[in-house]
Tab-separated table of C-alpha atoms in Angstrom:
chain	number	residue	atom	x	y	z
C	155	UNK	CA	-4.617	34.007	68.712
C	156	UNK	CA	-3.179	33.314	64.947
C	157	UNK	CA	-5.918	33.319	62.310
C	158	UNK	CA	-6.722	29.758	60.928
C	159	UNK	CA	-4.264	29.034	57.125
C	160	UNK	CA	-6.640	29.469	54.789
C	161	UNK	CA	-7.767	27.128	52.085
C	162	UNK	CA	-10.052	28.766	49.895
C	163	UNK	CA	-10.462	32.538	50.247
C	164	UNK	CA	-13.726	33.778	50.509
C	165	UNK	CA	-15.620	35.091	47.667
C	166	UNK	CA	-16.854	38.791	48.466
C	167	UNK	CA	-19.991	40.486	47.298
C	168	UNK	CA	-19.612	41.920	43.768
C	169	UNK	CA	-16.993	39.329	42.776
C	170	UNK	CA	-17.621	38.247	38.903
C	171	UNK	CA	-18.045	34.889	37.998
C	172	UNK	CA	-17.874	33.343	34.645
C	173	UNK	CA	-20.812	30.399	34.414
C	174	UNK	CA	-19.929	27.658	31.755
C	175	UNK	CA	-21.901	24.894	30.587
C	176	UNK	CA	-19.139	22.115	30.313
C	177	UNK	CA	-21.473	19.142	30.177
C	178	UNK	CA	-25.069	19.185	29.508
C	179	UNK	CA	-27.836	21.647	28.309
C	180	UNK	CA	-29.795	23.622	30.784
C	181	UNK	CA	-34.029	22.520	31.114
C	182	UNK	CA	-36.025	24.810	29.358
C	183	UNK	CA	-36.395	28.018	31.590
C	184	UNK	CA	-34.029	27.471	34.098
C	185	UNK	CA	-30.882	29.691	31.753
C	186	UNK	CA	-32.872	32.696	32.211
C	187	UNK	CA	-33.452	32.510	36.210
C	188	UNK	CA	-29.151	32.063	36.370
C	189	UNK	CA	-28.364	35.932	36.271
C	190	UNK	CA	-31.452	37.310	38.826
C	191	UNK	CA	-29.984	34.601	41.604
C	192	UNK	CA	-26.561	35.630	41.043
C	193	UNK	CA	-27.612	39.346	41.036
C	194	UNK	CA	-29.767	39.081	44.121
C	195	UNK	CA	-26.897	37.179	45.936
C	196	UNK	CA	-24.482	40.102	45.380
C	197	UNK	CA	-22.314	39.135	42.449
C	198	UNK	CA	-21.621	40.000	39.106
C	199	UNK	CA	-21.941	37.170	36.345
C	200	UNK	CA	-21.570	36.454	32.856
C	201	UNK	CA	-22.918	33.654	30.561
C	202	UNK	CA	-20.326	32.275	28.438
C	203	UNK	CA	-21.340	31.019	25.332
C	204	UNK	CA	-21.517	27.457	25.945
C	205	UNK	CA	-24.813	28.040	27.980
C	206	UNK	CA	-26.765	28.739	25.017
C	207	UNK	CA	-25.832	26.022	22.615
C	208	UNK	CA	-26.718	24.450	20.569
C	209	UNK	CA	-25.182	21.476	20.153
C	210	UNK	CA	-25.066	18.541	17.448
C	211	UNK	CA	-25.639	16.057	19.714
C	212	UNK	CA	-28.724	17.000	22.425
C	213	UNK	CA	-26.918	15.718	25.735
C	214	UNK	CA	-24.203	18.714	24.869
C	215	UNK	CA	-25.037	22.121	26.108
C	216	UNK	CA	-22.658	23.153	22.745
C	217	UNK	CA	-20.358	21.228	20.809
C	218	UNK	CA	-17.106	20.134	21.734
C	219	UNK	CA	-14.828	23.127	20.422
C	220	UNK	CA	-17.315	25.943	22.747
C	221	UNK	CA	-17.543	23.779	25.563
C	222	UNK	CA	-13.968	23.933	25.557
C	223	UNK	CA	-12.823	27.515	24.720
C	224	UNK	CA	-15.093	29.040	27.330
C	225	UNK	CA	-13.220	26.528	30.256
C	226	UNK	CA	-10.108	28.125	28.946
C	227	UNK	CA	-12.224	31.285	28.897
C	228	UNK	CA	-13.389	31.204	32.719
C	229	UNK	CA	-10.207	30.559	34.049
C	230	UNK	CA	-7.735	33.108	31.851
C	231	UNK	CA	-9.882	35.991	31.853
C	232	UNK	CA	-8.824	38.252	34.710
C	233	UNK	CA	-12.447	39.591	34.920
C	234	UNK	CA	-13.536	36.566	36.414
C	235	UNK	CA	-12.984	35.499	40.143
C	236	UNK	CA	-14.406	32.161	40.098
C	237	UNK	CA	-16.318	29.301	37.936
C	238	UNK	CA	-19.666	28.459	38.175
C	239	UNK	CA	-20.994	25.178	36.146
C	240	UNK	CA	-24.490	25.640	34.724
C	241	UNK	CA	-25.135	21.956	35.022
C	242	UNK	CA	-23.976	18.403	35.348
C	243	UNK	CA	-25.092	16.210	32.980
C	244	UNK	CA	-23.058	14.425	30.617
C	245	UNK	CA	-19.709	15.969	28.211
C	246	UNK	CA	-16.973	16.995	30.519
C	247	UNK	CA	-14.706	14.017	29.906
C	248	UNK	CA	-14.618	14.600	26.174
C	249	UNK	CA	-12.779	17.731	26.760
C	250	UNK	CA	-10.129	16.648	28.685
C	251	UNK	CA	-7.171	15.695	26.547
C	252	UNK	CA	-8.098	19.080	24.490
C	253	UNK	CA	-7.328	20.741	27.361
C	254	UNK	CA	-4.437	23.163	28.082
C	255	UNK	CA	-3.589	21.882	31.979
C	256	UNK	CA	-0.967	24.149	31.932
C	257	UNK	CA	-3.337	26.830	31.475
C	258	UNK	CA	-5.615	25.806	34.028
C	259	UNK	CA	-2.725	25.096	36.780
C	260	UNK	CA	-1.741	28.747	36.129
C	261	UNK	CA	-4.849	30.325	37.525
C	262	UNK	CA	-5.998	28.986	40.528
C	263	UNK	CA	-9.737	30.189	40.629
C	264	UNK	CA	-12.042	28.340	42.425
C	265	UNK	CA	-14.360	26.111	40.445
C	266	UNK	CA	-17.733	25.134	41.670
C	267	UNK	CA	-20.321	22.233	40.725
C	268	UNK	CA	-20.035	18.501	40.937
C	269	UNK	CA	-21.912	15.273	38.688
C	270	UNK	CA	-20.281	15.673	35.876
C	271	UNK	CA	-18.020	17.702	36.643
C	272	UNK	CA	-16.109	15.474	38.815
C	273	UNK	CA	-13.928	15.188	36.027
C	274	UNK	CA	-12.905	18.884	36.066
C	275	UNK	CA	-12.710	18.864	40.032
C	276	UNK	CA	-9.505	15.790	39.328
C	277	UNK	CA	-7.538	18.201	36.975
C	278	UNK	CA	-7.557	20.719	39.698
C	279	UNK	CA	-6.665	18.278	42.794
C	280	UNK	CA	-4.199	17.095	40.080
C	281	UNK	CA	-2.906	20.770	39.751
C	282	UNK	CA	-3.145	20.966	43.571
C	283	UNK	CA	-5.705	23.295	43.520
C	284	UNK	CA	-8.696	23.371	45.707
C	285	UNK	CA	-12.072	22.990	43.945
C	286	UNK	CA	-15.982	22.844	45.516
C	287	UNK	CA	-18.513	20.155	45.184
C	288	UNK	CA	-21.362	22.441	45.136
C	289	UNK	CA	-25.163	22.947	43.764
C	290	UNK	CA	-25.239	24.436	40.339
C	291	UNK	CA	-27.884	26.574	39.354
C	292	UNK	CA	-29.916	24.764	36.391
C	293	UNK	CA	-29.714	21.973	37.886
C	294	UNK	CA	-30.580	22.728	41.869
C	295	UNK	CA	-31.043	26.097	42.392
C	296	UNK	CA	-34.961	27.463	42.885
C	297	UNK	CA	-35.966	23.491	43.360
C	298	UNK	CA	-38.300	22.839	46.142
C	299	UNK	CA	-36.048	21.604	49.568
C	300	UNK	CA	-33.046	23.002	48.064
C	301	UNK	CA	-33.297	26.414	49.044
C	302	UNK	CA	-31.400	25.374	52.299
C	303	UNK	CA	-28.542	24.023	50.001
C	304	UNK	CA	-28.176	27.347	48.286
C	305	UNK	CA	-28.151	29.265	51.118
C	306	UNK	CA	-25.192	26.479	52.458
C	307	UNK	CA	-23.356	27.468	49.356
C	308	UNK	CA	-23.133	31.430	49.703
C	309	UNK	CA	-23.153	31.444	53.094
C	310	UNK	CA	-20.074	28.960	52.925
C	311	UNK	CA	-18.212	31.128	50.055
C	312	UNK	CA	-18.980	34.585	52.089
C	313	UNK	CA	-16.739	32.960	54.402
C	314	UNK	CA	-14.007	30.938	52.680
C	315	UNK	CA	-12.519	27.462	53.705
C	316	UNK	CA	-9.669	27.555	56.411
C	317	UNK	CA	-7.726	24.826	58.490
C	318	UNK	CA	-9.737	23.961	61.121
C	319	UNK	CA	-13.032	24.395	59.709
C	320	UNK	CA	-15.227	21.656	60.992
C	321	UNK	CA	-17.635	20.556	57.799
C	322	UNK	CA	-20.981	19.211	58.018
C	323	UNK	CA	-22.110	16.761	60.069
C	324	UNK	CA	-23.327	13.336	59.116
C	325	UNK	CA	-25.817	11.366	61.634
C	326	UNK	CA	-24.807	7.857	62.997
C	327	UNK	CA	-25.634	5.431	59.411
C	328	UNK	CA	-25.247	1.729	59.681
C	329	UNK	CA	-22.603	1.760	56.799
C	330	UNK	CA	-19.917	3.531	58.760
C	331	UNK	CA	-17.257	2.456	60.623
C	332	UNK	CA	-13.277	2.223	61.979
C	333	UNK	CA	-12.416	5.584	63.530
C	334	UNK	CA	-10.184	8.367	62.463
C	335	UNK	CA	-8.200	9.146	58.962
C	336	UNK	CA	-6.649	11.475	56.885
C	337	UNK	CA	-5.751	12.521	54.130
C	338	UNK	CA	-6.400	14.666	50.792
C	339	UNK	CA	-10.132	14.761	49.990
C	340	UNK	CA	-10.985	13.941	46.070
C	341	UNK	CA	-14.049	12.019	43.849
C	342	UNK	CA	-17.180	12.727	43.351
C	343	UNK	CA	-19.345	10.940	40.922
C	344	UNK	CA	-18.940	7.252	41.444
C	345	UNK	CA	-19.604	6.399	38.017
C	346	UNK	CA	-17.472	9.380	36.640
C	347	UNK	CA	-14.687	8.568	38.819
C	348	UNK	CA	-14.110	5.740	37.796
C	349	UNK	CA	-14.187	6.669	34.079
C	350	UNK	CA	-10.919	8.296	35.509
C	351	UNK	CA	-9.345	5.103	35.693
C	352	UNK	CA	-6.528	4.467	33.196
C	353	UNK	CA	-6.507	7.506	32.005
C	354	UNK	CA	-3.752	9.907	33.120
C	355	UNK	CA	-6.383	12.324	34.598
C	356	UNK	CA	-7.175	10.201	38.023
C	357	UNK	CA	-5.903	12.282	40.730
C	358	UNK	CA	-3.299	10.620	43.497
C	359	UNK	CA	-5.399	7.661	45.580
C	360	UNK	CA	-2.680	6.615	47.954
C	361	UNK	CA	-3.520	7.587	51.269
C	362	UNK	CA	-6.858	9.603	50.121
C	363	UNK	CA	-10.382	10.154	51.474
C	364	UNK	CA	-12.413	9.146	48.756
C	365	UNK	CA	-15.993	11.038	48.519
C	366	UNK	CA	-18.298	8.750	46.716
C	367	UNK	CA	-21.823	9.418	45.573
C	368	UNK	CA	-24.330	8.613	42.270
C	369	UNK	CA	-27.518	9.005	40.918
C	370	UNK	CA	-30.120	6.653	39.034
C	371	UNK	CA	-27.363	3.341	39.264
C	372	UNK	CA	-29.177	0.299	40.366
C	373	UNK	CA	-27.376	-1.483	42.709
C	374	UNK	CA	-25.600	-4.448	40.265
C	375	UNK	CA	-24.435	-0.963	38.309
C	376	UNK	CA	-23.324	0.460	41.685
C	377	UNK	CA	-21.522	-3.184	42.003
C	378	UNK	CA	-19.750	-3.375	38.950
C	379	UNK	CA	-18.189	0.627	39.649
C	380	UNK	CA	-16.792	-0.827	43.418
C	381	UNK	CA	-15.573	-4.095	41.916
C	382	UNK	CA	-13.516	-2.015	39.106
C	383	UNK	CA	-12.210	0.197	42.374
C	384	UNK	CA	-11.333	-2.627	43.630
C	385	UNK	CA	-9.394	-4.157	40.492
C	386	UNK	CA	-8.042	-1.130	39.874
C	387	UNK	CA	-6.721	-1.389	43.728
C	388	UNK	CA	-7.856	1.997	44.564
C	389	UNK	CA	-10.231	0.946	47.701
C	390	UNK	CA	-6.686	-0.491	48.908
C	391	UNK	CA	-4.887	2.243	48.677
C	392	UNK	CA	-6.950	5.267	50.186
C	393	UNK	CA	-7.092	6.348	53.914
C	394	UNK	CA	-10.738	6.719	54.308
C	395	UNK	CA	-14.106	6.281	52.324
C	396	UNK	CA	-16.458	9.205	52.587
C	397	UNK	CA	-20.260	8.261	50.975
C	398	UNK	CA	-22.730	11.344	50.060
C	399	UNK	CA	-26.037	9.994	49.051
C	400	UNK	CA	-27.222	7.840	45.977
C	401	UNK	CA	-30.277	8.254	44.623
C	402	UNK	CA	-33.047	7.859	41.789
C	403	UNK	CA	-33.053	3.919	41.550
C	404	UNK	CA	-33.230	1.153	44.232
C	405	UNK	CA	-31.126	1.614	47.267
C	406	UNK	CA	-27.942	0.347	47.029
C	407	UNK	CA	-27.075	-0.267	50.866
C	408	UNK	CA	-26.897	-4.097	50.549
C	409	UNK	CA	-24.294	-3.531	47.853
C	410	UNK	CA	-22.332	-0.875	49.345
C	411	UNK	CA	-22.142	-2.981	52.916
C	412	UNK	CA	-20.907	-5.448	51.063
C	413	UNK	CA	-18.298	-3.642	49.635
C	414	UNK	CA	-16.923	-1.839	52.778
C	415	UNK	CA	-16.691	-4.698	55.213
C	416	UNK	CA	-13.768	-5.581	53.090
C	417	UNK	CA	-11.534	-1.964	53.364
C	418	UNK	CA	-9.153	-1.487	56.248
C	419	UNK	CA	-9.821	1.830	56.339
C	420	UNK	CA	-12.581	3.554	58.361
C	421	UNK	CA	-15.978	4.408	56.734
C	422	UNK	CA	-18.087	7.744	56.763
C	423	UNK	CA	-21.238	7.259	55.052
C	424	UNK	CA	-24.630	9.287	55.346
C	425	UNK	CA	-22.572	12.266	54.275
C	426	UNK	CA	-25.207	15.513	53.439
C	427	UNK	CA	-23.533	15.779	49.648
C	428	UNK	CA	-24.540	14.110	46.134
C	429	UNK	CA	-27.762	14.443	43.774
C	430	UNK	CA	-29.847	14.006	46.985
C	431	UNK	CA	-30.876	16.729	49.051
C	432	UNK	CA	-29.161	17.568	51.244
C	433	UNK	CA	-26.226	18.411	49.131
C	434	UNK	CA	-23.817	21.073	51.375
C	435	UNK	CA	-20.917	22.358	49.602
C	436	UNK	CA	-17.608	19.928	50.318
C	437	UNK	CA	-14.197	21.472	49.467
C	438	UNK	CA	-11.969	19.233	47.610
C	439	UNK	CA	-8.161	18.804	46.851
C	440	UNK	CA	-7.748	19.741	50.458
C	441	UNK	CA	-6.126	17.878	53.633
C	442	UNK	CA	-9.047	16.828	55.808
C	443	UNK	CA	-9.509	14.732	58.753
C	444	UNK	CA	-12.657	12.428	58.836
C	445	UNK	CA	-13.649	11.460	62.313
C	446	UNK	CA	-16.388	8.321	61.913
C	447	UNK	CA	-17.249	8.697	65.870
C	448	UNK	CA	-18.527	11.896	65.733
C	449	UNK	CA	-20.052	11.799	62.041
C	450	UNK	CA	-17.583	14.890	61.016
C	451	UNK	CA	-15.153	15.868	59.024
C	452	UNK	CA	-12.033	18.793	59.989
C	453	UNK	CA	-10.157	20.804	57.294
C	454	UNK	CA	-6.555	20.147	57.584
C-alpha cells in the first residue's frame, strides 16, 4: 500500500527551533519555563531576541525593528527547523508591509502559534505554505487543563500531517449544519482576520473553509466582525465555515446562529481549537474536507 502525500513533515527529536515573540510580551515567569519544556520534549531551542524586550510601548514584546529582524531571523537561518511564537497578544500586523515575503516564501519552515498570529499564518497560506494553529508556550503551556493540548501538539508534530489524516473530532453542536465541503483551510482570529480585509495580505476566500474563533468579544463586537465578512462578501464566497471556540465574554451563540442560517455553505462549529481549552493543533493552508455529519474534518 502507497504511503499517504505528505503535508507537513514531521518534526524529529533534536530538531532546533527558533522561538520569536512577534506580538506581545511574555507574563512575568513564564520566558524562563520556555527552554526546560522544549528540552524535556526532545528539541533544541533558541530565544531570539524579541522575547526579552523591551519595548516602547508595553503591549510589544520589543519594538517594531526586533520584532521584525528575528521573523526574518527564524525563517533564514539554516539552524532552525521550525518557528515557535512565544505568545499571541497584540503587534503582528504592524510588521507586515516591513516584511520581506519573498524571503519568507523561500523557506518553507513550519510556523506554529495562532491569536495573533493569524496574521503571519495568511502570509504563509498566501505563499502556499502550510502553517499550524497551535498552543504557544507563554501563553498555554504549564496552564492547568492544558497539559492535554500540549501533549496534542508534540504528539501531532512527532508524526507530521499527511493526506488522509482524519483531524479532531467535534461533538454534534446546535450551530452546525449542511453536509460535506472542501476546500483550502485558512483564518484564525475572527477579529484579526478580518483586520486582513483590504489589505493585500488576506489570503484567497473563494471556495475556502474558513476556521473562525475569538476571545473576550461580546457578542454585538462578534456582530459587527460577521457583518464586515459579510460586506466584504467573504461568507459568500467560501466552501465551508469551521468555528473553534469563543471565549472570555458572554456567549455569542445567538449572534453566530444568526449569522449562519444565512450561508449556503455547510457549518462545522464546536470545533476543539481557539483560546478555549480544548485547543488541538489544526494545520492550515492545506486542502481539507469537512464532513458536518460526522463532526470531522479529512486532510486532502
Amino acid at each position: 500500500m502507497a504511503e499517504s502525500r505528505c503535508l507537513i513533515p514531521p518534526l524529529p527529536r533534536g530538531a532546533h527551533l527558533a522561538v520569536i515573540a512577534p506580538a506581545g510580551p511574555p507574563k512575568p515567569g513564564r520566558l524562563e519555563a520556555v527552554l526546560p519544556w522544549l528540552v524535556e520534549r526532545g528539541y533544541e531551542a533558541t530565544l531570539l531576541p524579541s522575547c526579552y524586550g523591551p519595548s516602547p510601548l508595553n503591549f510589544l514584546a520589543a519594538p517594531d525593528a526586533v520584532r521584525l529582524a528575528d521573523v526574518h531571523t527564524a525563517f533564514s537561518d539554516d539552524r532552525f527547523d521550525a518557528v515557535l511564537a512565544l505568545r499571541g497578544g497584540s503587534g503582528c500586523i504592524r510588521l507586515l508591509d516591513r516584511l520581506d515575503l519573498g524571503l519568507l516564501a523561500a523557506h518553507p519552515k513550519l510556523l506554529i502559534g495562532y491569536s495573533d498570529l493569524t496574521v503571519l499564518h495568511a502570509l504563509r497560506t498566501r505563499a502556499g505554505i502550510p502553517s499550524l494553529h497551535g498552543p504557544m508556550p507563554a501563553s498555554d503551556w504549564g496552564l492547568p487543563g492544558a497539559q492535554a493540548d500540549t501533549d496534542a501538539l508534540f504528539q501531532s508534530l512527532a508524526c507530521g500531517w499527511h493526506a488522509g489524516d482524519v483531524l479532531g473530532q467535534a461533538a454534534p453542536h446546535p450551530l452546525s449544519r449542511g453536509g460535506r465541503a472542501r476546500g483550502r483551510l485558512i483564518g484564525g482570529n475572527l477579529a484579526m482576520f478580518c483586520a486582513l480585509l483590504g489589505t493585500p495580505y488576506l489570503p484567497e476566500v473563494d471556495g475556502a473553509l474558513l476556521f473562525i474563533e475569538d476571545i473576550s468579544e461580546e457578542p454585538y463586537r462578534v456582530d459587527r466582525l460577521l457583518t464586515q465578512l459579510r460586506l466584504a462578501g467573504v461568507l459568500g464566497r467560501i466552501a465551508g465555515l469551521l468555528v473553534g471556540s469563543f471565549t472570555g465574554a458572554e456567549s455569542p451563540q445567538a449572534v453566530l446562529a444568526d449569522h449562519v442560517a444565512g450561508l449556503d455553505g455547510p457549518v462545522l462549529a464546536g470545533w476543539p481549537a481557539g483560546h478555549g481549552q480544548p485547543n488541538h493543533p489544526l494545520p492550515l493552508g492545506v486542502m481539507a474536507e469537512m464532513d458536518v455529519a460526522r463532526g470531522r474534518l479529512t486532510l486532502l
